Rosetta silent file (secondary structure, phi, psi, omega in degrees, C-alpha in Angstrom):
SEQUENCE: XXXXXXXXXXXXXXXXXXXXXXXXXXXXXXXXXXXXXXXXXXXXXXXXXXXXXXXXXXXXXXXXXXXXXXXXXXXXXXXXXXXXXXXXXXXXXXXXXXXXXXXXXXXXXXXXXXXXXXXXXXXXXXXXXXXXXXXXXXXXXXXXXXXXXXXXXXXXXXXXXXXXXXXXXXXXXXXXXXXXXXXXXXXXXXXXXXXXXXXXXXXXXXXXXXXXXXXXXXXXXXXXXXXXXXXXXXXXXXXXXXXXXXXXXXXXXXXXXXX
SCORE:     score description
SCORE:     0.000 S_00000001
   1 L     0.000  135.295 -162.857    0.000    0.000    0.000 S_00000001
   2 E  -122.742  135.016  177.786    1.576    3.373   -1.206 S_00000001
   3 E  -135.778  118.123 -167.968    0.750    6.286    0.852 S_00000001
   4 E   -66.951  151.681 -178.677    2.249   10.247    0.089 S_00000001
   5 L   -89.147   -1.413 -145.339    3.839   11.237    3.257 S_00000001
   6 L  -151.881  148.693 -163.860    2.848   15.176    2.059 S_00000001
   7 L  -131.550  121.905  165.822   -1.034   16.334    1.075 S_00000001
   8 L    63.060 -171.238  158.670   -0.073   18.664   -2.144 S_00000001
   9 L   -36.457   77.911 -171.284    3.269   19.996   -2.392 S_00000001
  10 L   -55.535  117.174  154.095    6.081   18.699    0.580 S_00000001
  11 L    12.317  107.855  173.301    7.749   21.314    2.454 S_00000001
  12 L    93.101    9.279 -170.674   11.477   22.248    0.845 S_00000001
  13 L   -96.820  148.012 -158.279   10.862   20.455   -2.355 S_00000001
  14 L   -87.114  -27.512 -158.408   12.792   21.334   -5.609 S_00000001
  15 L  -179.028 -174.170  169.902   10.091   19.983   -8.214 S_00000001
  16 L  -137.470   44.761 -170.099    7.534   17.568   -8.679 S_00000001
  17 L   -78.943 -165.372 -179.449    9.272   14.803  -10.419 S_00000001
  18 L   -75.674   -9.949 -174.311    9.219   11.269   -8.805 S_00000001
  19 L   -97.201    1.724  179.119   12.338   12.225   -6.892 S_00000001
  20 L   -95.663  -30.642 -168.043   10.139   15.162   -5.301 S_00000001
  21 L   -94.756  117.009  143.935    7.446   13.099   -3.909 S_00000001
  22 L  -123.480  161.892 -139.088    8.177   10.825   -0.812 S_00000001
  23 E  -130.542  162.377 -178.788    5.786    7.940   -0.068 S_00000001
  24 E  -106.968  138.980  162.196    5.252    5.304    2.538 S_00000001
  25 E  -125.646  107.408 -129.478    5.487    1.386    1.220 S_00000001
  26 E  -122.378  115.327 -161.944    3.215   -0.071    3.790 S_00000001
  27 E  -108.645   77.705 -164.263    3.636   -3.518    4.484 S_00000001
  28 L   -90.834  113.306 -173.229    0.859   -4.762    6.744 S_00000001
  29 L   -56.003  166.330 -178.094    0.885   -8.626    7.940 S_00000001
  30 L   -77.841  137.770 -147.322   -2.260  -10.894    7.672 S_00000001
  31 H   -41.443  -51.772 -166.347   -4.730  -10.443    9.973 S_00000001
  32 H   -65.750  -33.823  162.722   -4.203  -14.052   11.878 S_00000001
  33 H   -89.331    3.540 -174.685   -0.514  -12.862   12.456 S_00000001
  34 L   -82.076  139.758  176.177   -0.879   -9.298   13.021 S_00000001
  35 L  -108.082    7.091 -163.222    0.246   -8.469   16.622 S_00000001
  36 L    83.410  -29.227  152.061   -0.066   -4.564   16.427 S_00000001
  37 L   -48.585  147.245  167.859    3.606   -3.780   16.530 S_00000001
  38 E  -156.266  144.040 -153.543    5.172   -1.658   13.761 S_00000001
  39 E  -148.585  111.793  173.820    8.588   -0.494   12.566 S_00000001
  40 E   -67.157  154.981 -160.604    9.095    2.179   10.275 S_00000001
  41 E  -122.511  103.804  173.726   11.843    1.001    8.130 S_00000001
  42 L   -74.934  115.638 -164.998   14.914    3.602    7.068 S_00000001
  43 L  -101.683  163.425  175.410   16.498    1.801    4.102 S_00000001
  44 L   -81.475  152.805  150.053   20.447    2.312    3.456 S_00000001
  45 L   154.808    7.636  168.097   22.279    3.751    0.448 S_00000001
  46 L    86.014   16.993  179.342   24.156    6.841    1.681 S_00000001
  47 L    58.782   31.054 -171.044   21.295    9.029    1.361 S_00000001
  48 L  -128.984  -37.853   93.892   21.928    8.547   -2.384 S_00000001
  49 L   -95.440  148.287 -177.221   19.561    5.612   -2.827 S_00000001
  50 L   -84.102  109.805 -158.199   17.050    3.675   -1.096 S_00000001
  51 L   -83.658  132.006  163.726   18.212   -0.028   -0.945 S_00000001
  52 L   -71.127  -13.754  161.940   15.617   -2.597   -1.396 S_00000001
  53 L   -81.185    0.381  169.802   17.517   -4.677    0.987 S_00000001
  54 L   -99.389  -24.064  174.304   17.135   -2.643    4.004 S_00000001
  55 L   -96.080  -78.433 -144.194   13.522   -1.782    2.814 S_00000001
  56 H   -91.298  -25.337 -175.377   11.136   -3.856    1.209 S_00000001
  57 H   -71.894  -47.831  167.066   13.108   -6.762    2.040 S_00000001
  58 H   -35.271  -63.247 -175.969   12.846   -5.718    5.881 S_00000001
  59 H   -34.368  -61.998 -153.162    9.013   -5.204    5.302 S_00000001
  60 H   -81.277  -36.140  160.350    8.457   -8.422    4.157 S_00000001
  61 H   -58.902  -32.965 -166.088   10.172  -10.109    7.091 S_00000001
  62 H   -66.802  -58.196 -176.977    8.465   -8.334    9.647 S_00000001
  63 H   -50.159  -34.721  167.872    5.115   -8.560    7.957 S_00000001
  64 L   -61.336  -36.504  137.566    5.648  -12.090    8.199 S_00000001
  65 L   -88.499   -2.958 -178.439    6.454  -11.996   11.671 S_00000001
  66 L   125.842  -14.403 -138.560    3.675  -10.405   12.541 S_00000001
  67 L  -133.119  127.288  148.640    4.945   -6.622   12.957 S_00000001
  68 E   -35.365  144.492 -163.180    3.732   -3.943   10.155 S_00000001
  69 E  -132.988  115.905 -153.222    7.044   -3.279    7.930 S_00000001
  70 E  -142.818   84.929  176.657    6.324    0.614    7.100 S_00000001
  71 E   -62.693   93.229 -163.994    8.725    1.530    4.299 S_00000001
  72 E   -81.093  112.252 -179.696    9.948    5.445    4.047 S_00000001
  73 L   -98.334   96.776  176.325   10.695    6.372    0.621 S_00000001
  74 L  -115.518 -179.736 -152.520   12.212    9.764    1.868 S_00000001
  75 L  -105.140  171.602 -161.176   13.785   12.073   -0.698 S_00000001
  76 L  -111.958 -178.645  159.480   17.916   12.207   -0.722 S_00000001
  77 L   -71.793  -29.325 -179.525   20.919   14.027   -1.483 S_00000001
  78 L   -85.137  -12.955  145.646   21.431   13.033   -4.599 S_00000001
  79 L   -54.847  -15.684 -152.253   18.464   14.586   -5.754 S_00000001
  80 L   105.769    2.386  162.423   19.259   17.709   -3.714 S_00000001
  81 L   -77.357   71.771 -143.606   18.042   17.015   -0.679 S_00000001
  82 L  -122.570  168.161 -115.974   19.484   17.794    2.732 S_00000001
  83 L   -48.780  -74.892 -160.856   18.868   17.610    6.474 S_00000001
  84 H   -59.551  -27.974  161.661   15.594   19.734    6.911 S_00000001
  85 H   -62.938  -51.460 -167.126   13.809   17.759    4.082 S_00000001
  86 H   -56.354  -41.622  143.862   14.905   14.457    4.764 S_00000001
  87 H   -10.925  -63.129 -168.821   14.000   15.256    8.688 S_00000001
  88 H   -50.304  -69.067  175.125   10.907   16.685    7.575 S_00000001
  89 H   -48.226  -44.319  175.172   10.115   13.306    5.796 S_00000001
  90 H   -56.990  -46.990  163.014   11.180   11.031    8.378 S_00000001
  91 H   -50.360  -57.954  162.982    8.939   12.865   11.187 S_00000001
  92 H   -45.077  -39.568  151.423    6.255   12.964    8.910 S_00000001
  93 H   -42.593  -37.005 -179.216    6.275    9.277    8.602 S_00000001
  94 H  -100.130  -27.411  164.155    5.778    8.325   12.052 S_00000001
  95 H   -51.834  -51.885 -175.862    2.988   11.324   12.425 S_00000001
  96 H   -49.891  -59.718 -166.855    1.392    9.554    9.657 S_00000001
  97 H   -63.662  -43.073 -172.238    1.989    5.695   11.087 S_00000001
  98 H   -69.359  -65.857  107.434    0.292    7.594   14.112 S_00000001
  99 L    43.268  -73.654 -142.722   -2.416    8.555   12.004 S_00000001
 100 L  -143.788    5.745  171.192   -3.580    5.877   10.411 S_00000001
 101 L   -25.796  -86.030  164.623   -2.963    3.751   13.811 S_00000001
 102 L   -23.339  -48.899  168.503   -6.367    2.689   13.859 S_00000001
 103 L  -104.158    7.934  163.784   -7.010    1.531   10.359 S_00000001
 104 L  -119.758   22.384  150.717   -4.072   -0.188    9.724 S_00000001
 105 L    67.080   40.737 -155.807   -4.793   -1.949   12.684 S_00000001
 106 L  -123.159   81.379  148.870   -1.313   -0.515   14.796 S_00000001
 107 L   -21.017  116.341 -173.698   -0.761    0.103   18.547 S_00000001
 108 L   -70.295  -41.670 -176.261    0.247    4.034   18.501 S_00000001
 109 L   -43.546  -40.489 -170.469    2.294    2.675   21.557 S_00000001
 110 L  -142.589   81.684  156.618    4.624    0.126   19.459 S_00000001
 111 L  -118.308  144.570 -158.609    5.538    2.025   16.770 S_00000001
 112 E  -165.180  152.250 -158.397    9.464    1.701   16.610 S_00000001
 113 E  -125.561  171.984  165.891   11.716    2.684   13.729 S_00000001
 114 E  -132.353  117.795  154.877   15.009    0.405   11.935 S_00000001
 115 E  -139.213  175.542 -172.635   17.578    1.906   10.060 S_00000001
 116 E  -171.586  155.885 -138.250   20.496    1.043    8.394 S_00000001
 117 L    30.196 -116.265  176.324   23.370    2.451    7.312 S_00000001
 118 H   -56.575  -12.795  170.987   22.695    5.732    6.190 S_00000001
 119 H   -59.643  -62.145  164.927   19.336    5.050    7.329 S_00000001
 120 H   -40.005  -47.078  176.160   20.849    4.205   11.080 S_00000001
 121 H   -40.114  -71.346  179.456   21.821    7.683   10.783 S_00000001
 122 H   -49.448  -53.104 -160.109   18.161    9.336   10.396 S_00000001
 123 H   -60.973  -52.682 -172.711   17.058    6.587   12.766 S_00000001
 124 H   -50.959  -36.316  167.880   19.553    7.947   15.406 S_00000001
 125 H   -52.315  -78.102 -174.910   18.074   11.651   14.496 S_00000001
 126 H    -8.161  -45.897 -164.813   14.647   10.068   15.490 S_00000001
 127 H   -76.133  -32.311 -162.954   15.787    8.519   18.710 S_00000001
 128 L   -85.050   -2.987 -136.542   17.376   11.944   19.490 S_00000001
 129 L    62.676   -8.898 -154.514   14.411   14.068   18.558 S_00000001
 130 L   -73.078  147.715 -157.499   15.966   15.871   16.340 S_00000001
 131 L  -123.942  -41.388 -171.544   14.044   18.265   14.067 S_00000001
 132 L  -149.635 -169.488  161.897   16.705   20.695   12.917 S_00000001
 133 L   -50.739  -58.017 -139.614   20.193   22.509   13.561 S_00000001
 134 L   -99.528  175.775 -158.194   19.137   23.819   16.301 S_00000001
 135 L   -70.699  -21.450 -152.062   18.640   22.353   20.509 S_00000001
 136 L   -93.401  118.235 -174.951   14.630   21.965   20.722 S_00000001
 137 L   -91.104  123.154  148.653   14.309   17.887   21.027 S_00000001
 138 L   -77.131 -135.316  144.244   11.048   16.755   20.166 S_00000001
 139 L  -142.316    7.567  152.568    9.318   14.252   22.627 S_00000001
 140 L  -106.683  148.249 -157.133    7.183   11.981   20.949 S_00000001
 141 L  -126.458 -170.058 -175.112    9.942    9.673   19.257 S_00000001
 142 L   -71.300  157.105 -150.601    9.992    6.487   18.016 S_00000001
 143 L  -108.775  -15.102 -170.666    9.008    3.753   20.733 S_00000001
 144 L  -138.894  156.579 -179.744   12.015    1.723   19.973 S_00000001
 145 E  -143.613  115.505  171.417   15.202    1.693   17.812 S_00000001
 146 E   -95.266  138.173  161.410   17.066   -1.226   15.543 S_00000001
 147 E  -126.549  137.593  170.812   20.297    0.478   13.999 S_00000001
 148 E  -123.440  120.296 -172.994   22.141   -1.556   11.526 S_00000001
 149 L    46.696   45.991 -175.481   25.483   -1.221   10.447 S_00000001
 150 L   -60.274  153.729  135.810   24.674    2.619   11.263 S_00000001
 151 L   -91.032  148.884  170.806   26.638    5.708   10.187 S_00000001
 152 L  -121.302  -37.698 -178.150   26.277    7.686   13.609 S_00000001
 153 L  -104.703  144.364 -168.104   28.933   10.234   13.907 S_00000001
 154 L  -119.770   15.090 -175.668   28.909   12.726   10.663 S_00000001
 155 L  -107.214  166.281 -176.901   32.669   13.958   12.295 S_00000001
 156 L   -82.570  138.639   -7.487   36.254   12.948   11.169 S_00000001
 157 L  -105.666   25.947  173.736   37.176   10.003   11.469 S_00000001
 158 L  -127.680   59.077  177.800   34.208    8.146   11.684 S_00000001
 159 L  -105.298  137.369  177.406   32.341    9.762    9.475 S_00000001
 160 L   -91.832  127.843 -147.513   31.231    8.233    6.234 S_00000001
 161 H   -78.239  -33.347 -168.928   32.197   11.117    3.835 S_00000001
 162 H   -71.640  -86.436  163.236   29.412    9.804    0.993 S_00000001
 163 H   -24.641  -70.921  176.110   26.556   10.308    3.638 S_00000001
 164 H   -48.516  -41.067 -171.288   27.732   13.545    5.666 S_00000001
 165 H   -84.297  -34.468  161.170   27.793   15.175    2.189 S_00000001
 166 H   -57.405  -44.808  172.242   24.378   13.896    1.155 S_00000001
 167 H   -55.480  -74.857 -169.693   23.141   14.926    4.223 S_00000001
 168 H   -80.101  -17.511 -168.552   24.686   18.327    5.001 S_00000001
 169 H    30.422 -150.415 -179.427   25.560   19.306    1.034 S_00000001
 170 H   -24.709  -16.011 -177.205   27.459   22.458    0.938 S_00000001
 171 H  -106.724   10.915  175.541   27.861   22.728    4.826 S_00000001
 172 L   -32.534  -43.005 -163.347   29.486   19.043    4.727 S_00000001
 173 L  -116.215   30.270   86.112   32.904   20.620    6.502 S_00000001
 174 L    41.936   23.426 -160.791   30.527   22.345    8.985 S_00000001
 175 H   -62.880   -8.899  168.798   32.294   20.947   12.216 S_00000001
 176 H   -95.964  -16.123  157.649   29.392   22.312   14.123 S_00000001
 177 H   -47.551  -56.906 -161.702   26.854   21.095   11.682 S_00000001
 178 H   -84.282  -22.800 -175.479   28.569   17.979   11.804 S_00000001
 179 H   -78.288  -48.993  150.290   28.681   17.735   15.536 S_00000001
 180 H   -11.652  -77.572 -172.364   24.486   18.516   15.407 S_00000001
 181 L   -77.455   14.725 -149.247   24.014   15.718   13.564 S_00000001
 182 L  -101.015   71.364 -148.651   26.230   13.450   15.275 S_00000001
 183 H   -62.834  -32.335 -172.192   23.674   10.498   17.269 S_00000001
 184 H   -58.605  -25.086 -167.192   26.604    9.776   19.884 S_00000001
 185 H  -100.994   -5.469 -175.613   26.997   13.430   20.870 S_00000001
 186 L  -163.714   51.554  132.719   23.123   13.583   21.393 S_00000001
 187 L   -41.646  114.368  170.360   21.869   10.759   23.375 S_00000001
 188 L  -140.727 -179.674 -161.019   19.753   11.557   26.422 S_00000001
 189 L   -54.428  -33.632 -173.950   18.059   10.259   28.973 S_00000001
 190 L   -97.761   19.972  160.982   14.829    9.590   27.304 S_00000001
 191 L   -41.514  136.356 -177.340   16.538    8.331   24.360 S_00000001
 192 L   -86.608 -170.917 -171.586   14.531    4.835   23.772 S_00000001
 193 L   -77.352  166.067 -179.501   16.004    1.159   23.840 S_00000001
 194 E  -152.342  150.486  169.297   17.808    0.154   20.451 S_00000001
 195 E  -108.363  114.010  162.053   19.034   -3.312   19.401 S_00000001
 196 E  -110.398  123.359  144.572   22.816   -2.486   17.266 S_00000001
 197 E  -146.607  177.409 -158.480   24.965   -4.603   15.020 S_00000001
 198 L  -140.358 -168.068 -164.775   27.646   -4.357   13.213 S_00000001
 199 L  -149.811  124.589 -173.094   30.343   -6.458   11.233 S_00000001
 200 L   -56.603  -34.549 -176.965   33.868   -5.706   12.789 S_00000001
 201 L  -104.447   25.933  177.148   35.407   -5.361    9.006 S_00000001
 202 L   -56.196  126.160  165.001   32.796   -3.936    7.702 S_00000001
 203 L   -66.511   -4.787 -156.357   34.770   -1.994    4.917 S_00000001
 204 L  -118.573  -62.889 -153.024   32.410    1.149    4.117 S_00000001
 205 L  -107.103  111.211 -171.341   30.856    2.410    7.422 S_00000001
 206 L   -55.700  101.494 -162.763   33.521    1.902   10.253 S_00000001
 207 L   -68.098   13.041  166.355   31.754   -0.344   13.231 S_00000001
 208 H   -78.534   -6.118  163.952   33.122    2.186   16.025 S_00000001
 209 H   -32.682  -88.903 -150.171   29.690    4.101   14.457 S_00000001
 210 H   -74.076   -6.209  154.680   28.136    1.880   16.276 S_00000001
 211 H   -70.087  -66.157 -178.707   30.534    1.215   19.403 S_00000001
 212 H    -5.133  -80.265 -161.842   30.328    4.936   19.689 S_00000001
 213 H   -49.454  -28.386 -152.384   26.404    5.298   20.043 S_00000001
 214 H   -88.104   -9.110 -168.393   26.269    1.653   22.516 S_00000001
 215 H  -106.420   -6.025  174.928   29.141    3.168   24.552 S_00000001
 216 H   -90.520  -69.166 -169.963   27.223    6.753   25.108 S_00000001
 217 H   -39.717  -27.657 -179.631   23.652    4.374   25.482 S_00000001
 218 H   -81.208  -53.725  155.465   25.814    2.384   28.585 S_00000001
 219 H  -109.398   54.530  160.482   26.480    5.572   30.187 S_00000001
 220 L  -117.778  -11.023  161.891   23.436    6.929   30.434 S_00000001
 221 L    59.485   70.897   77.109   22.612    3.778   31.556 S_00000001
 222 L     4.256  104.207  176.908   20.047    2.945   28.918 S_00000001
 223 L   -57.095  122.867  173.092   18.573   -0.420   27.723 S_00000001
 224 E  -143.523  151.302  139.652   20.456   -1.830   24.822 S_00000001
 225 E  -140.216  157.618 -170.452   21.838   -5.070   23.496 S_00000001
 226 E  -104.470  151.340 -165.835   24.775   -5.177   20.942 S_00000001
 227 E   179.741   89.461  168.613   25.727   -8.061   18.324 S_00000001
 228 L  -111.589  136.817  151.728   29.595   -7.505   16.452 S_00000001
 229 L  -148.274  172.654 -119.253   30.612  -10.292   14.703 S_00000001
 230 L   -73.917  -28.374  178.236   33.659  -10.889   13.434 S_00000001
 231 L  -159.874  147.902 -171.652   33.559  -10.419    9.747 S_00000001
 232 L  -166.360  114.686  176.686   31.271   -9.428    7.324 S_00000001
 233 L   -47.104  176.151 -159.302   30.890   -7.075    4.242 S_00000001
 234 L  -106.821  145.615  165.977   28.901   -3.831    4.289 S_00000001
 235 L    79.354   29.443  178.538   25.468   -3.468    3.223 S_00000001
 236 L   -53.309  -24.155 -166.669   24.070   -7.344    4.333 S_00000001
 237 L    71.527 -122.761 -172.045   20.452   -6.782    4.923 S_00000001
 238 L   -97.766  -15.257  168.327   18.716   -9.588    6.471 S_00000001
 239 L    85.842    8.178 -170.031   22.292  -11.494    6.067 S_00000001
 240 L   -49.406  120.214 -177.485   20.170  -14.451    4.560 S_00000001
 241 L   112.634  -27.815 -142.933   23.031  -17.050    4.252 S_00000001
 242 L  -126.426   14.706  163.966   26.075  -15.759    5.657 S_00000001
 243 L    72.389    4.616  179.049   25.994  -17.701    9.506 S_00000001
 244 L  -118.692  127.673  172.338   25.025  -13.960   11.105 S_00000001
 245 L  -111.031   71.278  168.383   21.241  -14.835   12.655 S_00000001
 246 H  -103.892   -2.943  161.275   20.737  -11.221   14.157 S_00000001
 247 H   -67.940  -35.590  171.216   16.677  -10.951   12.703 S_00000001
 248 H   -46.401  -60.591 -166.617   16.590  -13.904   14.959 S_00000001
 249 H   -76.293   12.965  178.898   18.132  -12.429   18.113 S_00000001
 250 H   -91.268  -40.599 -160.364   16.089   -8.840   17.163 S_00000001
 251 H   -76.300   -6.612  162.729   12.616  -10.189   16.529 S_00000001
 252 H   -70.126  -39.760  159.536   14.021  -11.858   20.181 S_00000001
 253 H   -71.492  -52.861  147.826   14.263   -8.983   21.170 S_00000001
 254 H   -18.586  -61.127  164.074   11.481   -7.197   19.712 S_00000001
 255 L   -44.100  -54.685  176.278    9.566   -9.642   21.729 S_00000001
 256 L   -50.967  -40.987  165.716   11.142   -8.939   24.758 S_00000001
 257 L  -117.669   35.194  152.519    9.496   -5.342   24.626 S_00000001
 258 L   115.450  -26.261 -129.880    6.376   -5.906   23.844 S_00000001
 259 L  -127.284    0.000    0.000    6.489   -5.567   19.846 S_00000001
């Protein structure tokens, strides 16, 4: 089910091609397995494209488990897009998912978001509140958070340079811009729980992203659990194949809170 995230013309938008529009791909499971849970789904690609293996492919597990799979087509950088649209879209998605609670048959309660890679980023804005540049947090967030193979820090050196510039465009070397946007620098207390992994050799996006964020989430003393293993390539998905079972231990987890 395709749903516009924007009534008319969205907010910052350059045109009104197909790269102008972004849309929800709404995966809802069948009524004898639906459990009410739902997880907006941030797909990977560097803010450059939206990978179907982080998206639709996500969707389709979830739905399948049970848990609405609520795909964010949001619009990128490589169109021209940077931080206050893609923001914009990403908020707008879970107002919507909020929304539409009711008829798509969704606890407002256990709505919870997944990203990955560049996705993990935006997910980490989410977790953070974050709206804009500037300090005002919002407070209703996401209820939950999977980050996969995140980028999290948009700073030298573990910033992935493809992503900070899709993101930030012209203000890419920014250092306070970059610190803004940073999810490790802007964890707080009501941040929610998150399930992270990562692949130690991951070759693209450097897994101290994600030691970063789980070692700020420990002292704040925060519910997490963490899953590095030892070696793995960059961009895996669901990892179908490859000896790493983490959709097991998350949908373990998932469980574990409710969703």
């Amino acid at each position: 089910m395709k749903v516009n995230l924007w009534l008319g013309r969205p907010p910052h938008a350059h045109g009104d091609g197909a790269d102008d529009i972004p849309f929800l791909d709404v995966h809802l499971p069948a009524p004898e397995r639906a459990g009410g849970a739902a997880m907006l789904l941030l797909p990977g690609g560097a803010y450059t494209f939206l990978s179907d293996k982080s998206g639709i492919q996500y969707a389709e597990w979830l739905a399948d488990a049970g848990i609405a799979g609520i795909v964010v087509h949001f619009r990128l950088g490589s169109a021209g897009y940077r931080h206050p649209a893609v923001l914009a879209d990403a908020w707008r998605a879970l107002d919507l998912a909020l929304r539409h609670a009711g008829g798509w048959g969704i606890d407002p309660t256990r709505i919870g978001v997944i990203g990955t890679s560049a996705g993990g980023h935006l997910a980490a804005m989410m977790l953070a509140g974050v709206t804009g540049p500037g300090d005002e947090r919002r407070e209703t967030r996401p209820g939950l958070g999977v980050l996969c193979y995140p980028v999290i820090s948009l700073s030298d050196p573990l910033a992935h340079h493809e992503t900070r510039g899709n993101f930030l465009g012209a203000q890419a070397d920014d250092k306070d811009l970059q610190a803004r946007f940073s999810g490790e620098l802007l964890v707080d207390d009501s941040t929610p729980p998150c399930f992270l992994w990562h692949t130690l050799d991951d070759p693209e996006v450097s897994a101290g992203n994600t030691l970063a964020y789980a070692r700020v989430l420990h002292e704040h003393g925060l519910p997490y659990e963490l899953h590095l293993y030892q070696e793995g390539p960059h961009a895996l998905g669901l990892a179908r194949g490859t000896g790493l079972h983490w959709t097991d231990d998350c949908l373990r987890w998932l469980r574990g809170h409710g969703y």
